[in-house]
C-alpha cells in the first residue's frame, strides 16, 4: 500500500484523455481507442506532414507500411474512426532504490534505472509496438506518449 501511495503521489498514475481526430469524441481512461479496421487509413496518406516526418525520424522505413491513422468513420465503427479499446501496458515493479529516486524527485533517473536495471518496458515502447502492428494510430500514440521522435517527459 505504501508503494502505491508514493507512486500515486508522484503522478505516475494518471487518467488519460483521448480526443478523436475525426469526430471529436472524448474518451477518458487508460486504454487508447483501436483504429477501425474497416476505414483506417495508411499513414502514407499524410506523407510530408509533421507527424509523418516525426515517425520517419523515429523509425526510419521500419514498419511505415503497417502504421495507420483513424479514417473518416464508417458504419462498422459508428462513424467515429475507432472501434473498441487497446491495452497499452507499463508495469513498474519498484525496488527500494527506484522508490528513493522517485521520492527525491529524481523521476527521469528513476525511469532510466527502471529501464536499465529492472528490465522495465516503457509505455511508449508498448504503444509503438501496437502502432506498428496497425492496432492503434500514430495520433493516439503521440497524444498519449508524447511526440514519437522524442524521449518521453516524466
PDB file of C-alpha atoms in Angstrom:
ATOM      1  CA  UNK A   1       0.000   0.000   0.000  1.00  0.00           C
ATOM      2  CA  UNK A   2       2.823   2.398   0.844  1.00  0.00           C
ATOM      3  CA  UNK A   3       4.477   1.880  -2.575  1.00  0.00           C
ATOM      4  CA  UNK A   4       1.226   2.592  -4.392  1.00  0.00           C
ATOM      5  CA  UNK A   5       0.706   5.805  -2.433  1.00  0.00           C
ATOM      6  CA  UNK A   6       4.231   7.003  -3.208  1.00  0.00           C
ATOM      7  CA  UNK A   7       3.802   6.355  -6.911  1.00  0.00           C
ATOM      8  CA  UNK A   8       0.328   7.897  -6.951  1.00  0.00           C
ATOM      9  CA  UNK A   9       1.560  10.997  -5.129  1.00  0.00           C
ATOM     10  CA  UNK A  10       4.271  11.465  -7.754  1.00  0.00           C
ATOM     11  CA  UNK A  11       1.619  11.409 -10.521  1.00  0.00           C
ATOM     12  CA  UNK A  12       2.995   8.353 -12.277  1.00  0.00           C
ATOM     13  CA  UNK A  13      -0.540   7.018 -12.393  1.00  0.00           C
ATOM     14  CA  UNK A  14      -2.797   9.467 -14.214  1.00  0.00           C
ATOM     15  CA  UNK A  15      -6.056   9.421 -16.116  1.00  0.00           C
ATOM     16  CA  UNK A  16      -5.506   9.664 -19.871  1.00  0.00           C
ATOM     17  CA  UNK A  17      -7.649  11.732 -22.237  1.00  0.00           C
ATOM     18  CA  UNK A  18      -8.229  10.770 -25.877  1.00  0.00           C
ATOM     19  CA  UNK A  19      -9.862  13.057 -28.424  1.00  0.00           C
ATOM     20  CA  UNK A  20     -10.788  11.533 -31.774  1.00  0.00           C
ATOM     21  CA  UNK A  21      -9.190  13.495 -34.608  1.00  0.00           C
ATOM     22  CA  UNK A  22     -12.127  12.640 -36.860  1.00  0.00           C
ATOM     23  CA  UNK A  23     -15.296  13.247 -34.838  1.00  0.00           C
ATOM     24  CA  UNK A  24     -14.069  14.954 -31.651  1.00  0.00           C
ATOM     25  CA  UNK A  25     -15.215  12.113 -29.375  1.00  0.00           C
ATOM     26  CA  UNK A  26     -13.520  12.412 -25.964  1.00  0.00           C
ATOM     27  CA  UNK A  27     -12.577   9.262 -24.068  1.00  0.00           C
ATOM     28  CA  UNK A  28     -11.093   9.192 -20.574  1.00  0.00           C
ATOM     29  CA  UNK A  29      -9.342   6.028 -19.468  1.00  0.00           C
ATOM     30  CA  UNK A  30      -6.140   4.046 -19.534  1.00  0.00           C
ATOM     31  CA  UNK A  31      -6.666   2.422 -22.944  1.00  0.00           C
ATOM     32  CA  UNK A  32      -6.416   4.234 -26.271  1.00  0.00           C
ATOM     33  CA  UNK A  33      -9.029   3.652 -28.960  1.00  0.00           C
ATOM     34  CA  UNK A  34      -8.359   0.932 -31.509  1.00  0.00           C
ATOM     35  CA  UNK A  35      -8.290   2.125 -35.108  1.00  0.00           C
ATOM     36  CA  UNK A  36     -11.309   0.893 -37.056  1.00  0.00           C
ATOM     37  CA  UNK A  37     -10.096  -1.994 -39.249  1.00  0.00           C
ATOM     38  CA  UNK A  38     -12.569  -1.048 -41.999  1.00  0.00           C
ATOM     39  CA  UNK A  39     -11.924   2.680 -42.535  1.00  0.00           C
ATOM     40  CA  UNK A  40      -8.395   3.183 -41.154  1.00  0.00           C
ATOM     41  CA  UNK A  41      -6.018   4.999 -43.483  1.00  0.00           C
ATOM     42  CA  UNK A  42      -2.306   4.373 -44.059  1.00  0.00           C
ATOM     43  CA  UNK A  43      -0.018   6.992 -42.521  1.00  0.00           C
ATOM     44  CA  UNK A  44       1.387   7.409 -46.042  1.00  0.00           C
ATOM     45  CA  UNK A  45      -1.749   9.455 -46.817  1.00  0.00           C
ATOM     46  CA  UNK A  46      -0.117  12.122 -44.619  1.00  0.00           C
ATOM     47  CA  UNK A  47       3.312  11.945 -46.243  1.00  0.00           C
ATOM     48  CA  UNK A  48       5.112  15.256 -45.681  1.00  0.00           C
ATOM     49  CA  UNK A  49       3.033  16.171 -42.605  1.00  0.00           C
ATOM     50  CA  UNK A  50       4.817  16.931 -39.313  1.00  0.00           C
ATOM     51  CA  UNK A  51       3.645  13.662 -37.730  1.00  0.00           C
ATOM     52  CA  UNK A  52       4.806  11.639 -40.758  1.00  0.00           C
ATOM     53  CA  UNK A  53       8.234  13.308 -40.608  1.00  0.00           C
ATOM     54  CA  UNK A  54       8.490  12.595 -36.844  1.00  0.00           C
ATOM     55  CA  UNK A  55       7.585   8.957 -37.485  1.00  0.00           C
ATOM     56  CA  UNK A  56      10.272   8.643 -40.179  1.00  0.00           C
ATOM     57  CA  UNK A  57      12.805  10.308 -37.832  1.00  0.00           C
ATOM     58  CA  UNK A  58      11.935   7.835 -35.072  1.00  0.00           C
ATOM     59  CA  UNK A  59      11.634   4.599 -37.062  1.00  0.00           C
ATOM     60  CA  UNK A  60      13.115   5.192 -40.494  1.00  0.00           C
ATOM     61  CA  UNK A  61      11.333   2.995 -43.028  1.00  0.00           C
ATOM     62  CA  UNK A  62      10.710   0.245 -40.476  1.00  0.00           C
ATOM     63  CA  UNK A  63       7.019  -0.528 -40.105  1.00  0.00           C
ATOM     64  CA  UNK A  64       5.711   2.517 -42.001  1.00  0.00           C
ATOM     65  CA  UNK A  65       3.520   0.307 -44.202  1.00  0.00           C
ATOM     66  CA  UNK A  66       1.769  -1.003 -41.066  1.00  0.00           C
ATOM     67  CA  UNK A  67       1.113   2.381 -39.424  1.00  0.00           C
ATOM     68  CA  UNK A  68      -2.399   3.758 -39.756  1.00  0.00           C
ATOM     69  CA  UNK A  69      -4.435   6.750 -38.643  1.00  0.00           C
ATOM     70  CA  UNK A  70      -8.139   6.940 -37.962  1.00  0.00           C
ATOM     71  CA  UNK A  71     -10.294   7.009 -41.061  1.00  0.00           C
ATOM     72  CA  UNK A  72     -13.318   9.174 -41.721  1.00  0.00           C
ATOM     73  CA  UNK A  73     -15.595   6.776 -39.881  1.00  0.00           C
ATOM     74  CA  UNK A  74     -17.945   4.173 -41.289  1.00  0.00           C
ATOM     75  CA  UNK A  75     -20.914   2.044 -40.338  1.00  0.00           C
ATOM     76  CA  UNK A  76     -18.629  -0.574 -38.718  1.00  0.00           C
ATOM     77  CA  UNK A  77     -17.280   1.938 -36.154  1.00  0.00           C
ATOM     78  CA  UNK A  78     -20.354   4.108 -35.720  1.00  0.00           C
ATOM     79  CA  UNK A  79     -18.750   6.823 -37.877  1.00  0.00           C
ATOM     80  CA  UNK A  80     -16.047   7.504 -35.295  1.00  0.00           C
ATOM     81  CA  UNK A  81     -12.897   6.078 -36.931  1.00  0.00           C
ATOM     82  CA  UNK A  82     -12.228   3.942 -33.857  1.00  0.00           C
ATOM     83  CA  UNK A  83     -13.672   0.645 -32.707  1.00  0.00           C
ATOM     84  CA  UNK A  84     -13.018  -0.653 -29.212  1.00  0.00           C
ATOM     85  CA  UNK A  85     -10.032  -0.091 -26.925  1.00  0.00           C
ATOM     86  CA  UNK A  86      -6.494  -1.481 -26.873  1.00  0.00           C
ATOM     87  CA  UNK A  87      -4.487  -2.089 -23.727  1.00  0.00           C
ATOM     88  CA  UNK A  88      -1.093  -0.403 -23.722  1.00  0.00           C
ATOM     89  CA  UNK A  89       0.702  -1.504 -20.617  1.00  0.00           C
ATOM     90  CA  UNK A  90       3.517  -0.347 -18.454  1.00  0.00           C
ATOM     91  CA  UNK A  91       4.182  -2.276 -15.289  1.00  0.00           C
ATOM     92  CA  UNK A  92       6.518  -0.901 -12.663  1.00  0.00           C
ATOM     93  CA  UNK A  93       7.814  -3.355 -10.109  1.00  0.00           C
ATOM     94  CA  UNK A  94       9.756  -0.973  -7.902  1.00  0.00           C
ATOM     95  CA  UNK A  95      12.624  -1.730  -5.601  1.00  0.00           C
ATOM     96  CA  UNK A  96      13.872   0.488  -2.785  1.00  0.00           C
ATOM     97  CA  UNK A  97      16.389   2.352  -4.983  1.00  0.00           C
ATOM     98  CA  UNK A  98      13.700   3.182  -7.569  1.00  0.00           C
ATOM     99  CA  UNK A  99      11.342   4.422  -4.852  1.00  0.00           C
ATOM    100  CA  UNK A 100      14.075   6.586  -3.320  1.00  0.00           C
ATOM    101  CA  UNK A 101      14.722   8.236  -6.689  1.00  0.00           C
ATOM    102  CA  UNK A 102      11.000   8.952  -7.074  1.00  0.00           C
ATOM    103  CA  UNK A 103      10.661  10.301  -3.532  1.00  0.00           C
ATOM    104  CA  UNK A 104      13.682  12.546  -4.136  1.00  0.00           C
ATOM    105  CA  UNK A 105      12.031  13.997  -7.282  1.00  0.00           C
ATOM    106  CA  UNK A 106      14.600  12.270  -9.498  1.00  0.00           C
ATOM    107  CA  UNK A 107      11.899  10.920 -11.810  1.00  0.00           C
ATOM    108  CA  UNK A 108      13.991  10.784 -15.005  1.00  0.00           C
ATOM    109  CA  UNK A 109      16.798   8.983 -13.162  1.00  0.00           C
ATOM    110  CA  UNK A 110      14.230   6.636 -11.641  1.00  0.00           C
ATOM    111  CA  UNK A 111      12.803   5.786 -15.050  1.00  0.00           C
ATOM    112  CA  UNK A 112      16.293   5.285 -16.507  1.00  0.00           C
ATOM    113  CA  UNK A 113      17.125   2.992 -13.569  1.00  0.00           C
ATOM    114  CA  UNK A 114      13.867   1.088 -14.003  1.00  0.00           C
ATOM    115  CA  UNK A 115      14.534   0.530 -17.719  1.00  0.00           C
ATOM    116  CA  UNK A 116      18.226  -0.369 -17.454  1.00  0.00           C
ATOM    117  CA  UNK A 117      18.383  -2.239 -14.139  1.00  0.00           C
ATOM    118  CA  UNK A 118      14.878  -3.586 -13.558  1.00  0.00           C
ATOM    119  CA  UNK A 119      14.169  -4.508 -17.196  1.00  0.00           C
ATOM    120  CA  UNK A 120      11.297  -2.042 -17.387  1.00  0.00           C
ATOM    121  CA  UNK A 121       9.356  -1.568 -20.596  1.00  0.00           C
ATOM    122  CA  UNK A 122       8.136   1.994 -21.055  1.00  0.00           C
ATOM    123  CA  UNK A 123       4.607   2.755 -22.103  1.00  0.00           C
ATOM    124  CA  UNK A 124       5.816   4.394 -25.308  1.00  0.00           C
ATOM    125  CA  UNK A 125       7.620   1.205 -26.395  1.00  0.00           C
ATOM    126  CA  UNK A 126       4.433  -0.806 -25.959  1.00  0.00           C
ATOM    127  CA  UNK A 127       2.355   1.830 -27.781  1.00  0.00           C
ATOM    128  CA  UNK A 128       4.802   1.976 -30.712  1.00  0.00           C
ATOM    129  CA  UNK A 129       4.759  -1.818 -30.967  1.00  0.00           C
ATOM    130  CA  UNK A 130       0.956  -1.818 -31.207  1.00  0.00           C
ATOM    131  CA  UNK A 131       1.069   1.064 -33.698  1.00  0.00           C
ATOM    132  CA  UNK A 132       3.479  -0.848 -35.955  1.00  0.00           C
ATOM    133  CA  UNK A 133       1.084  -3.797 -35.811  1.00  0.00           C
ATOM    134  CA  UNK A 134      -1.680  -1.490 -37.112  1.00  0.00           C
ATOM    135  CA  UNK A 135      -3.738  -1.645 -33.923  1.00  0.00           C
ATOM    136  CA  UNK A 136      -3.637   1.974 -32.729  1.00  0.00           C
ATOM    137  CA  UNK A 137      -2.945   5.102 -34.709  1.00  0.00           C
ATOM    138  CA  UNK A 138       0.017   7.471 -34.647  1.00  0.00           C
ATOM    139  CA  UNK A 139      -2.090  10.400 -33.424  1.00  0.00           C
ATOM    140  CA  UNK A 140      -3.152   8.445 -30.337  1.00  0.00           C
ATOM    141  CA  UNK A 141       0.409   7.287 -29.633  1.00  0.00           C
ATOM    142  CA  UNK A 142       1.623  10.894 -29.723  1.00  0.00           C
ATOM    143  CA  UNK A 143      -1.343  12.175 -27.732  1.00  0.00           C
ATOM    144  CA  UNK A 144      -0.743   9.548 -25.068  1.00  0.00           C
ATOM    145  CA  UNK A 145       3.036   9.185 -25.012  1.00  0.00           C
ATOM    146  CA  UNK A 146       4.433  12.395 -26.468  1.00  0.00           C
ATOM    147  CA  UNK A 147       5.993  13.061 -29.842  1.00  0.00           C
ATOM    148  CA  UNK A 148       7.149   9.857 -31.488  1.00  0.00           C
ATOM    149  CA  UNK A 149      10.685  11.084 -32.201  1.00  0.00           C
ATOM    150  CA  UNK A 150      11.360  12.468 -28.725  1.00  0.00           C
ATOM    151  CA  UNK A 151      12.106  10.964 -25.354  1.00  0.00           C
ATOM    152  CA  UNK A 152       9.048  10.963 -23.086  1.00  0.00           C
ATOM    153  CA  UNK A 153       8.895  13.640 -20.422  1.00  0.00           C
ATOM    154  CA  UNK A 154       8.201  12.276 -16.934  1.00  0.00           C
TER     155      UNK A 154
END
